Tab-separated table of C-alpha atoms and ligand atoms in Angstrom:
chain	number	residue	atom	x	y	z
A	1	MET	CA	0.000	0.000	0.000
A	2	ALA	CA	1.330	3.438	-0.980
A	3	TYR	CA	1.648	6.196	1.640
A	4	GLU	CA	2.880	9.788	1.924
A	5	VAL	CA	6.696	10.155	1.883
A	6	THR	CA	7.990	9.990	5.457
A	7	GLU	CA	11.789	9.909	5.118
A	8	HIS	CA	12.322	13.426	3.764
A	9	PRO	CA	10.856	16.933	4.247
A	10	LEU	CA	9.445	16.953	0.704
A	11	THR	CA	5.974	15.565	-0.003
A	12	GLY	CA	5.418	12.636	-2.314
A	13	VAL	CA	4.317	9.024	-2.604
A	14	GLU	CA	6.191	6.003	-1.291
A	15	ALA	CA	5.509	2.252	-1.200
A	16	ARG	CA	7.360	-0.746	0.158
A	17	PRO	CA	5.694	-3.817	-1.441
A	18	GLY	CA	7.440	-6.873	0.055
A	19	GLN	CA	11.097	-5.948	0.502
A	20	SER	CA	11.047	-3.416	-2.374
A	21	HIS	CA	10.973	0.377	-2.241
A	22	TYR	CA	9.380	2.849	-4.638
A	23	ALA	CA	9.286	6.623	-4.086
A	24	ILE	CA	8.642	9.882	-5.928
A	25	PHE	CA	8.575	13.496	-4.727
A	26	ASP	CA	5.980	16.031	-5.843
A	27	HIS	CA	9.032	18.357	-5.966
A	28	GLY	CA	10.301	18.144	-9.526
A	29	ALA	CA	8.061	15.075	-10.115
A	30	HIS	CA	11.269	13.407	-9.009
A	31	ALA	CA	11.399	9.604	-8.727
A	32	TRP	CA	14.072	8.936	-6.083
A	33	ALA	CA	13.776	5.254	-5.139
A	34	TRP	CA	13.344	2.078	-7.163
A	35	GLN	CA	14.636	-0.992	-5.310
A	36	PRO	CA	12.978	-4.256	-6.418
A	37	ASP	CA	12.701	-7.202	-4.016
A	38	GLY	CA	16.076	-8.799	-3.326
A	39	GLN	CA	17.975	-6.060	-5.158
A	40	ARG	CA	20.209	-3.242	-4.041
A	41	PRO	CA	18.796	0.214	-4.896
A	42	VAL	CA	18.791	0.796	-8.676
A	43	LEU	CA	18.489	4.593	-8.366
A	44	TRP	CA	21.415	6.376	-6.697
A	45	LEU	CA	20.787	9.190	-4.186
A	46	SER	CA	23.572	11.281	-2.689
A	47	ALA	CA	23.898	11.231	1.097
A	48	HIS	CA	24.515	14.975	0.719
A	49	SER	CA	21.452	15.793	-1.375
A	50	ARG	CA	19.318	18.772	-0.498
A	51	PHE	CA	15.546	18.297	-0.132
A	52	ALA	CA	14.094	21.812	-0.451
A	53	SER	CA	12.027	23.944	-2.803
A	54	GLY	CA	14.252	25.753	-5.249
A	55	GLN	CA	16.980	23.111	-4.878
A	56	ALA	CA	17.635	20.116	-7.146
A	57	VAL	CA	17.625	16.664	-5.523
A	58	ARG	CA	20.999	14.982	-6.222
A	59	GLY	CA	20.134	11.553	-7.536
A	60	GLY	CA	17.056	9.612	-8.644
A	61	VAL	CA	15.552	10.804	-11.947
A	62	PRO	CA	15.711	14.617	-12.210
A	63	VAL	CA	13.242	15.891	-14.844
A	64	ILE	CA	15.243	18.338	-16.922
A	65	PHE	CA	12.839	20.846	-18.561
A	66	PRO	CA	12.577	23.156	-20.539
A	67	TRP	CA	16.325	23.428	-21.224
A	68	PHE	CA	19.415	21.282	-20.691
A	69	GLY	CA	22.450	22.772	-18.972
A	70	THR	CA	22.310	26.502	-19.750
A	71	GLY	CA	20.311	25.970	-22.965
A	72	PRO	CA	21.379	25.624	-26.624
A	73	ALA	CA	22.909	29.143	-26.627
A	74	GLY	CA	24.449	28.750	-23.144
A	75	ASP	CA	22.494	31.730	-21.777
A	76	ARG	CA	19.731	30.300	-19.592
A	77	GLN	CA	19.340	29.990	-15.841
A	78	PRO	CA	18.766	28.014	-13.697
A	79	ALA	CA	20.974	25.236	-15.017
A	80	HIS	CA	18.892	22.332	-16.344
A	81	GLY	CA	15.704	24.439	-16.271
A	82	PHE	CA	13.071	25.128	-13.616
A	83	GLY	CA	11.057	21.879	-13.830
A	84	ARG	CA	13.138	20.059	-11.182
A	85	LEU	CA	13.114	22.970	-8.705
A	86	GLN	CA	9.489	23.140	-7.628
A	87	ALA	CA	6.495	21.041	-6.682
A	88	TRP	CA	4.338	19.590	-9.464
A	89	ASN	CA	0.632	18.887	-8.913
A	90	ARG	CA	-0.010	15.216	-8.121
A	91	ARG	CA	-2.854	14.261	-10.455
A	92	HIS	CA	-3.308	10.494	-10.105
A	93	VAL	CA	-2.008	7.536	-8.101
A	94	ALA	CA	-2.805	3.973	-9.209
A	95	ASP	CA	-1.676	1.749	-6.340
A	96	THR	CA	-1.900	-1.983	-7.014
A	97	THR	CA	1.200	-2.769	-4.988
A	98	ASP	CA	-0.762	-5.239	-2.841
A	99	THR	CA	-1.781	-7.328	-5.893
A	100	ASP	CA	0.721	-6.979	-8.750
A	101	GLY	CA	3.392	-4.824	-7.107
A	102	ARG	CA	2.773	-1.848	-9.401
A	103	LEU	CA	2.535	1.838	-8.537
A	104	VAL	CA	1.769	4.536	-11.109
A	105	VAL	CA	2.021	8.213	-10.125
A	106	GLU	CA	1.128	11.090	-12.456
A	107	LEU	CA	1.989	14.742	-11.871
A	108	GLU	CA	1.567	17.967	-13.847
A	109	LEU	CA	3.298	21.328	-14.268
A	110	ASP	CA	2.012	24.440	-16.048
A	111	PRO	CA	2.990	28.146	-16.203
A	112	THR	CA	0.430	29.091	-13.528
A	113	MET	CA	2.639	27.229	-11.063
A	114	THR	CA	6.083	28.479	-12.011
A	115	GLY	CA	5.655	32.250	-11.983
A	116	GLU	CA	7.379	34.455	-14.563
A	117	GLN	CA	9.957	32.534	-16.615
A	118	PRO	CA	11.491	35.150	-18.942
A	119	ASP	CA	13.602	32.466	-20.624
A	120	PHE	CA	10.462	30.422	-21.407
A	121	PRO	CA	7.483	32.791	-21.860
A	122	PHE	CA	5.144	30.171	-23.363
A	123	SER	CA	1.888	28.367	-22.517
A	124	TYR	CA	2.400	24.613	-22.132
A	125	SER	CA	1.380	21.662	-19.988
A	126	ALA	CA	3.911	19.081	-18.828
A	127	GLY	CA	2.890	15.707	-17.446
A	128	LEU	CA	5.176	13.182	-15.729
A	129	GLN	CA	4.132	9.558	-15.305
A	130	ALA	CA	6.275	7.231	-13.160
A	131	THR	CA	5.530	3.496	-13.297
A	132	PHE	CA	7.188	1.353	-10.622
A	133	THR	CA	7.011	-2.437	-11.061
A	134	PRO	CA	9.042	-5.379	-9.731
A	135	GLN	CA	10.728	-5.679	-13.150
A	136	TYR	CA	11.182	-2.080	-14.354
A	137	LEU	CA	10.937	1.620	-13.633
A	138	GLN	CA	9.482	3.739	-16.438
A	139	VAL	CA	9.422	7.526	-16.382
A	140	ALA	CA	7.636	9.451	-19.142
A	141	LEU	CA	7.477	13.222	-19.751
A	142	GLU	CA	4.733	14.504	-22.062
A	143	VAL	CA	4.823	18.173	-23.058
A	144	ARG	CA	1.923	19.843	-24.893
A	145	ASN	CA	2.054	23.237	-26.608
A	146	THR	CA	-1.030	25.115	-25.408
A	147	ASP	CA	0.226	28.397	-26.869
A	148	THR	CA	-0.662	30.074	-30.166
A	149	THR	CA	2.951	30.039	-31.370
A	150	ASP	CA	5.596	27.337	-31.853
A	151	VAL	CA	7.359	26.294	-28.638
A	152	THR	CA	10.899	24.856	-28.620
A	153	PHE	CA	12.296	23.071	-25.548
A	154	GLU	CA	14.997	20.658	-24.449
A	155	ALA	CA	14.332	17.833	-22.004
A	156	ALA	CA	16.122	14.976	-20.278
A	157	LEU	CA	15.321	12.211	-17.823
A	158	HIS	CA	18.620	12.570	-15.939
A	159	THR	CA	18.711	9.101	-14.373
A	160	TYR	CA	21.314	8.385	-11.667
A	161	LEU	CA	22.022	4.628	-11.519
A	162	ALA	CA	23.675	3.019	-8.492
A	163	VAL	CA	26.711	0.825	-9.274
A	164	SER	CA	29.236	-1.158	-7.231
A	165	ASP	CA	32.229	0.736	-8.664
A	166	VAL	CA	31.912	2.930	-11.758
A	167	ARG	CA	35.494	1.992	-12.682
A	168	GLN	CA	34.389	-1.627	-13.170
A	169	VAL	CA	31.151	-1.170	-15.147
A	170	SER	CA	30.646	-1.166	-18.911
A	171	LEU	CA	27.814	0.257	-20.989
A	172	HIS	CA	27.045	-1.771	-24.126
A	173	GLY	CA	25.122	-0.864	-27.284
A	174	LEU	CA	26.728	2.418	-28.332
A	175	ASP	CA	29.487	1.001	-30.564
A	176	GLY	CA	29.706	3.189	-33.684
A	177	VAL	CA	27.413	5.915	-32.270
A	178	HIS	CA	28.665	9.503	-32.550
A	179	TYR	CA	28.944	11.559	-29.370
A	180	LEU	CA	29.845	15.063	-28.285
A	181	ASP	CA	32.465	15.074	-25.524
A	182	ARG	CA	31.502	17.847	-23.068
A	183	THR	CA	34.551	17.627	-20.845
A	184	ALA	CA	36.922	20.592	-20.811
A	185	THR	CA	39.702	18.770	-22.628
A	186	ALA	CA	37.472	17.780	-25.562
A	187	THR	CA	37.394	19.095	-29.091
A	188	ALA	CA	34.031	20.404	-30.282
A	189	LEU	CA	33.927	17.698	-32.928
A	190	PRO	CA	31.808	14.538	-32.594
A	191	VAL	CA	33.682	11.355	-31.760
A	192	VAL	CA	32.688	7.784	-32.664
A	193	GLN	CA	32.242	5.328	-29.800
A	194	ARG	CA	34.382	2.244	-30.159
A	195	GLY	CA	33.151	-0.789	-28.203
A	196	PRO	CA	31.519	-0.545	-24.761
A	197	VAL	CA	31.678	2.670	-22.738
A	198	THR	CA	33.966	2.399	-19.720
A	199	ILE	CA	34.627	5.158	-17.191
A	200	THR	CA	38.298	6.005	-16.592
A	201	ALA	CA	38.031	9.785	-16.023
A	202	GLU	CA	35.398	12.550	-15.876
A	203	THR	CA	32.868	11.511	-18.503
A	204	ASP	CA	30.240	13.830	-19.974
A	205	ARG	CA	29.006	12.674	-23.378
A	206	ILE	CA	25.969	13.412	-25.504
A	207	TYR	CA	25.369	10.446	-27.829
A	208	GLN	CA	23.182	10.771	-30.896
A	209	GLU	CA	20.622	8.227	-32.219
A	210	HIS	CA	21.012	5.139	-30.066
A	211	PRO	CA	19.516	1.695	-29.382
A	212	ALA	CA	18.667	0.328	-25.945
A	213	VAL	CA	21.845	-0.015	-23.882
A	214	THR	CA	22.896	-2.479	-21.193
A	215	LEU	CA	24.918	-1.568	-18.117
A	216	HIS	CA	26.992	-4.496	-16.861
A	217	ASP	CA	28.008	-4.243	-13.178
A	218	PRO	CA	30.259	-7.184	-12.329
A	219	GLY	CA	30.736	-6.025	-8.744
A	220	TRP	CA	27.060	-6.571	-8.019
A	221	THR	CA	26.620	-9.269	-10.712
A	222	ARG	CA	23.814	-7.109	-12.095
A	223	SER	CA	22.830	-5.879	-15.533
A	224	LEU	CA	20.373	-3.100	-16.273
A	225	THR	CA	18.811	-2.406	-19.665
A	226	ILE	CA	17.997	1.223	-20.397
A	227	SER	CA	15.553	1.720	-23.283
A	228	ASP	CA	13.706	4.840	-24.353
A	229	GLU	CA	11.191	6.317	-26.773
A	230	GLY	CA	11.134	9.844	-28.131
A	231	ALA	CA	14.801	10.409	-27.221
A	232	ALA	CA	17.259	11.556	-29.902
A	233	ASN	CA	20.107	11.695	-27.378
A	234	LEU	CA	21.597	9.598	-24.609
A	235	VAL	CA	23.799	11.404	-22.098
A	236	VAL	CA	26.416	9.495	-20.079
A	237	TRP	CA	27.936	11.292	-17.099
A	238	ASN	CA	30.234	10.626	-14.197
A	239	PRO	CA	31.903	13.609	-12.469
A	240	TRP	CA	35.021	11.669	-11.334
A	241	VAL	CA	37.193	13.098	-8.533
A	242	ALA	CA	37.509	16.856	-9.096
A	243	LYS	CA	33.917	17.582	-10.179
A	244	ALA	CA	32.528	15.474	-7.301
A	245	ALA	CA	34.656	17.445	-4.822
A	246	ALA	CA	33.393	20.704	-6.334
A	247	MET	CA	29.707	19.910	-5.718
A	248	ALA	CA	28.400	20.681	-2.206
A	249	ASP	CA	25.530	18.178	-2.580
A	250	PHE	CA	27.774	15.351	-3.767
A	251	GLY	CA	30.117	13.487	-1.420
A	252	ASP	CA	33.775	13.637	-2.433
A	253	ASP	CA	33.970	9.837	-2.583
A	254	GLU	CA	30.450	9.187	-3.928
A	255	TRP	CA	31.446	9.337	-7.607
A	256	THR	CA	32.483	5.685	-7.621
A	257	GLY	CA	28.917	4.593	-6.797
A	258	MET	CA	26.954	6.129	-9.666
A	259	ILE	CA	26.631	6.667	-13.402
A	260	CYS	CA	24.064	8.849	-15.148
A	261	VAL	CA	22.413	7.415	-18.271
A	262	GLU	CA	19.992	10.076	-19.471
A	263	SER	CA	17.376	9.882	-22.234
A	264	ALA	CA	17.186	13.346	-23.742
A	265	ASN	CA	16.476	15.758	-26.571
A	266	VAL	CA	19.100	18.494	-26.455
A	267	LEU	CA	21.055	21.014	-28.598
A	268	ASP	CA	20.172	20.496	-32.265
A	269	HIS	CA	17.671	17.811	-31.199
A	270	ALA	CA	15.593	20.241	-29.143
A	271	ILE	CA	11.861	19.661	-29.758
A	272	THR	CA	9.695	22.238	-31.541
A	273	LEU	CA	5.924	21.856	-31.117
A	274	GLU	CA	3.323	23.679	-33.173
A	275	PRO	CA	0.241	24.926	-31.276
A	276	GLY	CA	-1.710	21.929	-29.947
A	277	GLU	CA	1.092	19.413	-30.639
A	278	SER	CA	2.633	17.274	-27.910
A	279	HIS	CA	5.803	15.175	-27.461
A	280	ARG	CA	6.499	12.195	-25.193
A	281	LEU	CA	9.937	11.276	-23.892
A	282	SER	CA	10.097	8.036	-21.926
A	283	GLN	CA	12.818	5.875	-20.395
A	284	ARG	CA	12.558	2.373	-18.975
A	285	VAL	CA	15.181	0.822	-16.699
A	286	THR	CA	14.776	-2.957	-16.581
A	287	LEU	CA	16.585	-5.469	-14.399
A	288	GLY	CA	18.622	-7.869	-16.510
B	301	LIG	O1	23.982	15.539	-17.722
B	301	LIG	C1	25.334	15.845	-17.477
B	301	LIG	C2	25.402	17.242	-16.891
B	301	LIG	O2	24.946	18.201	-17.804
B	301	LIG	C3	26.850	17.500	-16.446
B	301	LIG	O3	27.483	18.415	-17.304
B	301	LIG	C4	26.687	18.013	-15.013
B	301	LIG	O4	26.490	19.397	-15.014
B	301	LIG	C5	25.443	17.230	-14.583
B	301	LIG	O5	24.579	17.327	-15.713
B	301	LIG	C6	24.815	17.650	-13.291
B	301	LIG	O6	24.249	18.917	-13.424
B	301	LIG	P1	23.559	19.568	-12.094
B	301	LIG	O7	23.007	20.874	-12.550
B	301	LIG	O8	22.498	18.605	-11.641
B	301	LIG	O9	24.677	19.669	-11.086
């Protein structure tokens, strides 16, 4: 049976069917726990995360909307948009955890809730649906243009996955896919991925068209398959030593325990909707 979040100051829905744990905050429509029966947590959450309005939660599945980073032209604030910084309206909870172990939570965001957003002066509705099951977690963001003009936005489901040791994992399925290296030492030119992705330094890559990928974690003898729909990009990120130390809400030694695999539409794959059109971005993380 689902219940109101009790472990943190933010409101939301939580459930512990059997030995598993599901949880989502109203704040940012932010799924922060998916731990199936008999498994270690699949979503990573920093021990130093903040849990407050106006602050991003460090971990789980941040909903990045309506721009990624500082936007395509590098001129927008707050970083990664305003969607993850405030409470969304909880619209629907379908709790069948006592029968089939499933919990579906739907939340909404619209301009009446966010106040003036000079960098995004449009009418829209954004809906987030999180589906927690014993086999997979699915998060879907649907954005509708309710304005009378075209609306262009970026979005990402910025999923933090827990791993035994990021230096031991490998991400398979991106061989031959072009990516943009966003680390400081990179050239601005796309690079082609050769073989599985392994993490041996700060890694911040925006891959282009991509298939489902599989994260192999030998330390926990666990594999996760990450599949998506409506995502032109896949972002892979680990801050490594220096960037982890530079973030106040990220423990200096926590970088070894996580990798972000983010389904996204960013930069030249930003989405433009005509009046009345909508777009759905979804990601599913499946055990095995
Ligand atoms: O998705 C990768 C990234 O854009 C990195 O460049 C890093 O900034 C990360 O997101 C975390 O961003 P945040 O604003 O949550 O600290």
